[in-house]
Amino acid sequence: MTLAYLTRLSWRNVWRQPRRSGILILTVAVGTLSLLGSFAFMDGMMRQMLDGAVVLDGGTVQIAHEDYQQNPTLEQTVAVPAQYPTSIVAASPEIRFSGMGQSASQSVGARVIGIDTMAHPGVSDIRDRIEEGGGPLRSRGVWIGAEMAKRLRLRIGDRFVLMASDIQADVQAAAFDVVGIFRPADTRFDRSTVFLTIEDARRLTGIKAPQVSTISLKHHEEVPLNDVVDALSQQFIGQSTAILTWQDRNAWLEMSLQAYDQFAIFLAIILFVAVAFTFANAFLMVMLERMRETGVVMAIGLRPALVRLAYIIESLITATSGIILALLLGTPVYLWLNHTGIDLGSFATGLNAYGIDATVYPSLDANRVWMSLIVIFLFTTIAVVYPAMKASRTQIVEALRHV
């Protein structure tokens, strides 16, 4: 008896009880939609957290003095190289320091980043997040966060005074015009960060070219990050330089992503254990209903192994039907939400504390989808092993007597 014949037989068996098969297919579809929907929502949030840490500030790789991460002072600088490895698509030299921002009525602590206005857009999308002003960053102009602007009561065109210690430990002050107000998802970035031109930063801090605090880099996505780090390490060998990936700079985010990956597996297992019990119960009923016909086909020569295989094929057809139904129903919804986003404005304050925007755009990773499909097929197959084994051990004489 060929596999094709068993497949046709199993297909017919699926639809002999359309109500029961429909319930099983719907169970798989609901489980699949719940699992992939949860993954899409959580992947969307994680992607926003990652974008906030990588795209907004520091790039995928950052070059800094070897002591800068532990002691970020003005003395810890690196020289801007003449060229970079071919895996680097954009590089932004930056001068970073702490200072005090002041308006006519208030003062707040400021995290200041002096940027090359031509190079920085290739690494960061902060320009796209400007909601007021939007003009190019110019000499004696600054971009500030919306939360800082609110606390200092500043608007576009207002005067902003920045005080900071220079490389000689002397206090310097300079007045700037507010030319842009940005609103990132991360409130910590929003309430304290100030952008100015790297030339203004050099005048304020006394750091001379070509020295900078950090160099933020963006690499080709096709090139593994470890290969990029190795190439940069070779270029800067013998220098007091550290090559920092986004994981090195954001250990808490790396731990969060690892914990989420483990949670995703746990969620998939828990959800489809419940589905598996539904399958097991339904196929036990199938086994009892078909006991007489199982005895007949075994009496005419069907081997027990083929009986077990027929049950497994039937479960795979049912699971596949459920997955197809879930994809047909879920794909249009996913594409729509991926375009419009899910508005979580009611939770904006809490989400922004973790670098997540009030509008979450669901996003599904292909590996996550394949992992889900493997779990679905694995558990629905395991669920029918016991009913299949029980059916294959049917005593022919007893089965023929079964009514």
mmCIF file of N, CA, C and O in Angstrom, residues 112-173:
data_model
loop_
_atom_site.group_PDB
_atom_site.id
_atom_site.type_symbol
_atom_site.label_atom_id
_atom_site.label_comp_id
_atom_site.label_asym_id
_atom_site.label_seq_id
_atom_site.Cartn_x
_atom_site.Cartn_y
_atom_site.Cartn_z
ATOM 1 N N VAL A 112 25.263 66.041 26.135
ATOM 2 C CA VAL A 112 25.495 66.791 24.906
ATOM 3 C C VAL A 112 26.241 65.919 23.900
ATOM 4 O O VAL A 112 27.205 65.222 24.248
ATOM 5 N N ILE A 113 25.772 65.965 22.646
ATOM 6 C CA ILE A 113 26.417 65.221 21.568
ATOM 7 C C ILE A 113 26.695 66.184 20.425
ATOM 8 O O ILE A 113 25.768 66.739 19.818
ATOM 9 N N GLY A 114 27.973 66.382 20.146
ATOM 10 C CA GLY A 114 28.370 67.194 19.000
ATOM 11 C C GLY A 114 28.530 66.301 17.778
ATOM 12 O O GLY A 114 29.273 65.323 17.820
ATOM 13 N N ILE A 115 27.821 66.605 16.697
ATOM 14 C CA ILE A 115 27.771 65.709 15.536
ATOM 15 C C ILE A 115 28.229 66.409 14.265
ATOM 16 O O ILE A 115 28.134 67.632 14.128
ATOM 17 N N ASP A 116 28.724 65.581 13.353
ATOM 18 C CA ASP A 116 29.011 66.037 11.994
ATOM 19 C C ASP A 116 27.681 66.023 11.242
ATOM 20 O O ASP A 116 27.100 64.957 11.011
ATOM 21 N N THR A 117 27.174 67.174 10.884
ATOM 22 C CA THR A 117 25.830 67.260 10.305
ATOM 23 C C THR A 117 25.701 66.540 8.979
ATOM 24 O O THR A 117 24.594 66.175 8.572
ATOM 25 N N MET A 118 26.802 66.327 8.276
ATOM 26 C CA MET A 118 26.742 65.614 7.006
ATOM 27 C C MET A 118 26.785 64.102 7.202
ATOM 28 O O MET A 118 26.121 63.353 6.483
ATOM 29 N N ALA A 119 27.557 63.644 8.190
ATOM 30 C CA ALA A 119 27.764 62.201 8.373
ATOM 31 C C ALA A 119 26.720 61.560 9.284
ATOM 32 O O ALA A 119 26.368 60.390 9.104
ATOM 33 N N HIS A 120 26.216 62.298 10.244
ATOM 34 C CA HIS A 120 25.352 61.712 11.272
ATOM 35 C C HIS A 120 24.064 61.103 10.730
ATOM 36 O O HIS A 120 23.629 60.048 11.219
ATOM 37 N N PRO A 121 23.380 61.664 9.735
ATOM 38 C CA PRO A 121 22.144 61.050 9.229
ATOM 39 C C PRO A 121 22.334 59.634 8.697
ATOM 40 O O PRO A 121 21.370 58.854 8.644
ATOM 41 N N GLY A 122 23.542 59.270 8.302
ATOM 42 C CA GLY A 122 23.775 57.915 7.826
ATOM 43 C C GLY A 122 23.759 56.883 8.929
ATOM 44 O O GLY A 122 23.615 55.683 8.668
ATOM 45 N N VAL A 123 23.894 57.327 10.176
ATOM 46 C CA VAL A 123 23.950 56.418 11.323
ATOM 47 C C VAL A 123 22.693 56.506 12.183
ATOM 48 O O VAL A 123 22.206 55.508 12.698
ATOM 49 N N SER A 124 22.174 57.722 12.340
ATOM 50 C CA SER A 124 21.046 57.961 13.247
ATOM 51 C C SER A 124 19.862 58.558 12.491
ATOM 52 O O SER A 124 20.029 59.257 11.494
ATOM 53 N N ASP A 125 18.660 58.265 13.001
ATOM 54 C CA ASP A 125 17.452 58.832 12.389
ATOM 55 C C ASP A 125 16.849 59.938 13.246
ATOM 56 O O ASP A 125 15.664 60.228 13.150
ATOM 57 N N ILE A 126 17.671 60.585 14.077
ATOM 58 C CA ILE A 126 17.149 61.615 14.967
ATOM 59 C C ILE A 126 16.516 62.760 14.179
ATOM 60 O O ILE A 126 15.536 63.373 14.632
ATOM 61 N N ARG A 127 17.026 63.029 12.978
ATOM 62 C CA ARG A 127 16.456 64.108 12.162
ATOM 63 C C ARG A 127 14.991 63.813 11.821
ATOM 64 O O ARG A 127 14.160 64.729 11.755
ATOM 65 N N ASP A 128 14.662 62.537 11.623
ATOM 66 C CA ASP A 128 13.285 62.165 11.283
ATOM 67 C C ASP A 128 12.338 62.291 12.468
ATOM 68 O O ASP A 128 11.120 62.254 12.289
ATOM 69 N N ARG A 129 12.891 62.400 13.664
ATOM 70 C CA ARG A 129 12.061 62.462 14.871
ATOM 71 C C ARG A 129 11.822 63.895 15.345
ATOM 72 O O ARG A 129 11.232 64.106 16.397
ATOM 73 N N ILE A 130 12.291 64.863 14.578
ATOM 74 C CA ILE A 130 12.066 66.265 14.951
ATOM 75 C C ILE A 130 10.621 66.633 14.636
ATOM 76 O O ILE A 130 10.152 66.477 13.514
ATOM 77 N N GLU A 131 9.901 67.109 15.639
ATOM 78 C CA GLU A 131 8.489 67.446 15.454
ATOM 79 C C GLU A 131 8.239 68.944 15.400
ATOM 80 O O GLU A 131 7.168 69.376 15.001
ATOM 81 N N GLU A 132 9.217 69.743 15.814
ATOM 82 C CA GLU A 132 9.105 71.193 15.705
ATOM 83 C C GLU A 132 10.411 71.744 15.158
ATOM 84 O O GLU A 132 11.487 71.306 15.547
ATOM 85 N N GLY A 133 10.315 72.701 14.278
ATOM 86 C CA GLY A 133 11.506 73.273 13.672
ATOM 87 C C GLY A 133 11.877 72.502 12.425
ATOM 88 O O GLY A 133 11.340 72.745 11.355
ATOM 89 N N GLY A 134 12.753 71.550 12.584
ATOM 90 C CA GLY A 134 13.114 70.695 11.458
ATOM 91 C C GLY A 134 14.188 71.265 10.570
ATOM 92 O O GLY A 134 14.590 70.636 9.592
ATOM 93 N N GLY A 135 14.671 72.456 10.885
ATOM 94 C CA GLY A 135 15.730 73.025 10.061
ATOM 95 C C GLY A 135 17.041 72.306 10.307
ATOM 96 O O GLY A 135 17.210 71.588 11.298
ATOM 97 N N PRO A 136 18.007 72.463 9.406
ATOM 98 C CA PRO A 136 19.305 71.806 9.585
ATOM 99 C C PRO A 136 20.017 72.347 10.819
ATOM 100 O O PRO A 136 19.867 73.520 11.189
ATOM 101 N N LEU A 137 20.793 71.474 11.451
ATOM 102 C CA LEU A 137 21.576 71.897 12.607
ATOM 103 C C LEU A 137 22.696 72.812 12.116
ATOM 104 O O LEU A 137 23.486 72.435 11.241
ATOM 105 N N ARG A 138 22.767 74.011 12.648
ATOM 106 C CA ARG A 138 23.741 74.997 12.181
ATOM 107 C C ARG A 138 24.595 75.476 13.343
ATOM 108 O O ARG A 138 24.342 75.143 14.500
ATOM 109 N N SER A 139 25.596 76.251 13.009
ATOM 110 C CA SER A 139 26.446 76.815 14.047
ATOM 111 C C SER A 139 25.619 77.670 14.993
ATOM 112 O O SER A 139 24.736 78.423 14.566
ATOM 113 N N ARG A 140 25.880 77.494 16.279
ATOM 114 C CA ARG A 140 25.146 78.202 17.341
ATOM 115 C C ARG A 140 23.662 77.814 17.384
ATOM 116 O O ARG A 140 22.823 78.575 17.858
ATOM 117 N N GLY A 141 23.359 76.624 16.887
ATOM 118 C CA GLY A 141 22.004 76.099 16.983
ATOM 119 C C GLY A 141 22.024 74.743 17.674
ATOM 120 O O GLY A 141 23.038 74.032 17.629
ATOM 121 N N VAL A 142 20.920 74.375 18.322
ATOM 122 C CA VAL A 142 20.837 73.081 19.000
ATOM 123 C C VAL A 142 19.494 72.423 18.708
ATOM 124 O O VAL A 142 18.502 73.095 18.409
ATOM 125 N N TRP A 143 19.519 71.101 18.780
ATOM 126 C CA TRP A 143 18.299 70.306 18.839
ATOM 127 C C TRP A 143 18.159 69.812 20.265
ATOM 128 O O TRP A 143 19.132 69.317 20.860
ATOM 129 N N ILE A 144 16.970 69.918 20.829
ATOM 130 C CA ILE A 144 16.738 69.425 22.183
ATOM 131 C C ILE A 144 15.491 68.542 22.186
ATOM 132 O O ILE A 144 14.651 68.631 21.291
ATOM 133 N N GLY A 145 15.384 67.678 23.215
ATOM 134 C CA GLY A 145 14.237 66.800 23.341
ATOM 135 C C GLY A 145 12.989 67.559 23.750
ATOM 136 O O GLY A 145 13.057 68.614 24.395
ATOM 137 N N ALA A 146 11.829 67.005 23.390
ATOM 138 C CA ALA A 146 10.561 67.668 23.700
ATOM 139 C C ALA A 146 10.353 67.773 25.207
ATOM 140 O O ALA A 146 9.823 68.779 25.699
ATOM 141 N N GLU A 147 10.776 66.762 25.951
ATOM 142 C CA GLU A 147 10.620 66.805 27.403
ATOM 143 C C GLU A 147 11.510 67.878 28.014
ATOM 144 O O GLU A 147 11.099 68.593 28.932
ATOM 145 N N MET A 148 12.734 68.002 27.508
ATOM 146 C CA MET A 148 13.616 69.070 27.998
ATOM 147 C C MET A 148 13.045 70.440 27.651
ATOM 148 O O MET A 148 13.074 71.372 28.490
ATOM 149 N N ALA A 149 12.524 70.580 26.429
ATOM 150 C CA ALA A 149 11.935 71.855 26.032
ATOM 151 C C ALA A 149 10.764 72.229 26.936
ATOM 152 O O ALA A 149 10.587 73.402 27.298
ATOM 153 N N LYS A 150 9.981 71.209 27.325
ATOM 154 C CA LYS A 150 8.843 71.474 28.202
ATOM 155 C C LYS A 150 9.309 71.919 29.578
ATOM 156 O O LYS A 150 8.759 72.859 30.161
ATOM 157 N N ARG A 151 10.346 71.247 30.105
ATOM 158 C CA ARG A 151 10.838 71.589 31.444
ATOM 159 C C ARG A 151 11.487 72.970 31.470
ATOM 160 O O ARG A 151 11.369 73.694 32.463
ATOM 161 N N LEU A 152 12.163 73.326 30.372
ATOM 162 C CA LEU A 152 12.822 74.632 30.318
ATOM 163 C C LEU A 152 11.931 75.727 29.736
ATOM 164 O O LEU A 152 12.353 76.886 29.652
ATOM 165 N N ARG A 153 10.734 75.328 29.292
ATOM 166 C CA ARG A 153 9.789 76.273 28.695
ATOM 167 C C ARG A 153 10.398 76.968 27.479
ATOM 168 O O ARG A 153 10.368 78.202 27.347
ATOM 169 N N LEU A 154 10.941 76.140 26.603
ATOM 170 C CA LEU A 154 11.593 76.663 25.405
ATOM 171 C C LEU A 154 10.797 76.314 24.166
ATOM 172 O O LEU A 154 10.164 75.246 24.096
ATOM 173 N N ARG A 155 10.844 77.193 23.195
ATOM 174 C CA ARG A 155 10.246 76.944 21.884
ATOM 175 C C ARG A 155 11.271 77.250 20.803
ATOM 176 O O ARG A 155 12.366 77.731 21.086
ATOM 177 N N ILE A 156 10.898 76.976 19.568
ATOM 178 C CA ILE A 156 11.803 77.228 18.450
ATOM 179 C C ILE A 156 12.191 78.710 18.410
ATOM 180 O O ILE A 156 11.331 79.595 18.500
ATOM 181 N N GLY A 157 13.487 78.951 18.295
ATOM 182 C CA GLY A 157 13.992 80.322 18.249
ATOM 183 C C GLY A 157 14.401 80.879 19.591
ATOM 184 O O GLY A 157 15.072 81.923 19.647
ATOM 185 N N ASP A 158 14.023 80.202 20.697
ATOM 186 C CA ASP A 158 14.401 80.696 22.028
ATOM 187 C C ASP A 158 15.889 80.465 22.287
ATOM 188 O O ASP A 158 16.531 79.629 21.647
ATOM 189 N N ARG A 159 16.404 81.191 23.274
ATOM 190 C CA ARG A 159 17.819 81.104 23.629
ATOM 191 C C ARG A 159 18.032 79.987 24.647
ATOM 192 O O ARG A 159 17.308 79.872 25.619
ATOM 193 N N PHE A 160 19.038 79.184 24.376
ATOM 194 C CA PHE A 160 19.402 78.068 25.243
ATOM 195 C C PHE A 160 20.871 78.227 25.610
ATOM 196 O O PHE A 160 21.728 78.328 24.727
ATOM 197 N N VAL A 161 21.169 78.278 26.902
ATOM 198 C CA VAL A 161 22.544 78.464 27.373
ATOM 199 C C VAL A 161 23.081 77.132 27.865
ATOM 200 O O VAL A 161 22.438 76.432 28.648
ATOM 201 N N LEU A 162 24.270 76.789 27.380
ATOM 202 C CA LEU A 162 24.898 75.523 27.753
ATOM 203 C C LEU A 162 26.197 75.809 28.483
ATOM 204 O O LEU A 162 27.059 76.549 27.992
ATOM 205 N N MET A 163 26.323 75.209 29.681
ATOM 206 C CA MET A 163 27.547 75.339 30.475
ATOM 207 C C MET A 163 28.183 73.965 30.616
ATOM 208 O O MET A 163 27.500 72.970 30.837
ATOM 209 N N ALA A 164 29.521 73.900 30.465
ATOM 210 C CA ALA A 164 30.236 72.631 30.583
ATOM 211 C C ALA A 164 31.699 72.907 30.885
ATOM 212 O O ALA A 164 32.215 74.005 30.609
ATOM 213 N N SER A 165 32.366 71.907 31.439
ATOM 214 C CA SER A 165 33.802 72.008 31.682
ATOM 215 C C SER A 165 34.546 71.590 30.426
ATOM 216 O O SER A 165 34.169 70.612 29.768
ATOM 217 N N ASP A 166 35.616 72.335 30.105
ATOM 218 C CA ASP A 166 36.401 71.963 28.937
ATOM 219 C C ASP A 166 37.480 70.962 29.324
ATOM 220 O O ASP A 166 37.551 70.504 30.472
ATOM 221 N N ILE A 167 38.355 70.636 28.372
ATOM 222 C CA ILE A 167 39.372 69.616 28.606
ATOM 223 C C ILE A 167 40.397 70.052 29.655
ATOM 224 O O ILE A 167 41.103 69.229 30.237
ATOM 225 N N GLN A 168 40.473 71.370 29.917
ATOM 226 C CA GLN A 168 41.361 71.898 30.958
ATOM 227 C C GLN A 168 40.657 72.044 32.288
ATOM 228 O O GLN A 168 41.219 72.628 33.225
ATOM 229 N N ALA A 169 39.412 71.555 32.389
ATOM 230 C CA ALA A 169 38.597 71.611 33.614
ATOM 231 C C ALA A 169 38.130 73.025 33.931
ATOM 232 O O ALA A 169 37.728 73.313 35.075
ATOM 233 N N ASP A 170 38.185 73.932 32.953
ATOM 234 C CA ASP A 170 37.638 75.275 33.130
ATOM 235 C C ASP A 170 36.189 75.288 32.663
ATOM 236 O O ASP A 170 35.836 74.653 31.658
ATOM 237 N N VAL A 171 35.339 76.020 33.371
ATOM 238 C CA VAL A 171 33.924 76.093 33.020
ATOM 239 C C VAL A 171 33.740 77.045 31.842
ATOM 240 O O VAL A 171 34.216 78.194 31.868
ATOM 241 N N GLN A 172 33.039 76.543 30.812
ATOM 242 C CA GLN A 172 32.754 77.336 29.626
ATOM 243 C C GLN A 172 31.238 77.437 29.452
ATOM 244 O O GLN A 172 30.495 76.559 29.872
ATOM 245 N N ALA A 173 30.807 78.514 28.836
ATOM 246 C CA ALA A 173 29.374 78.712 28.586
ATOM 247 C C ALA A 173 29.194 79.309 27.202
ATOM 248 O O ALA A 173 30.034 80.075 26.722
#
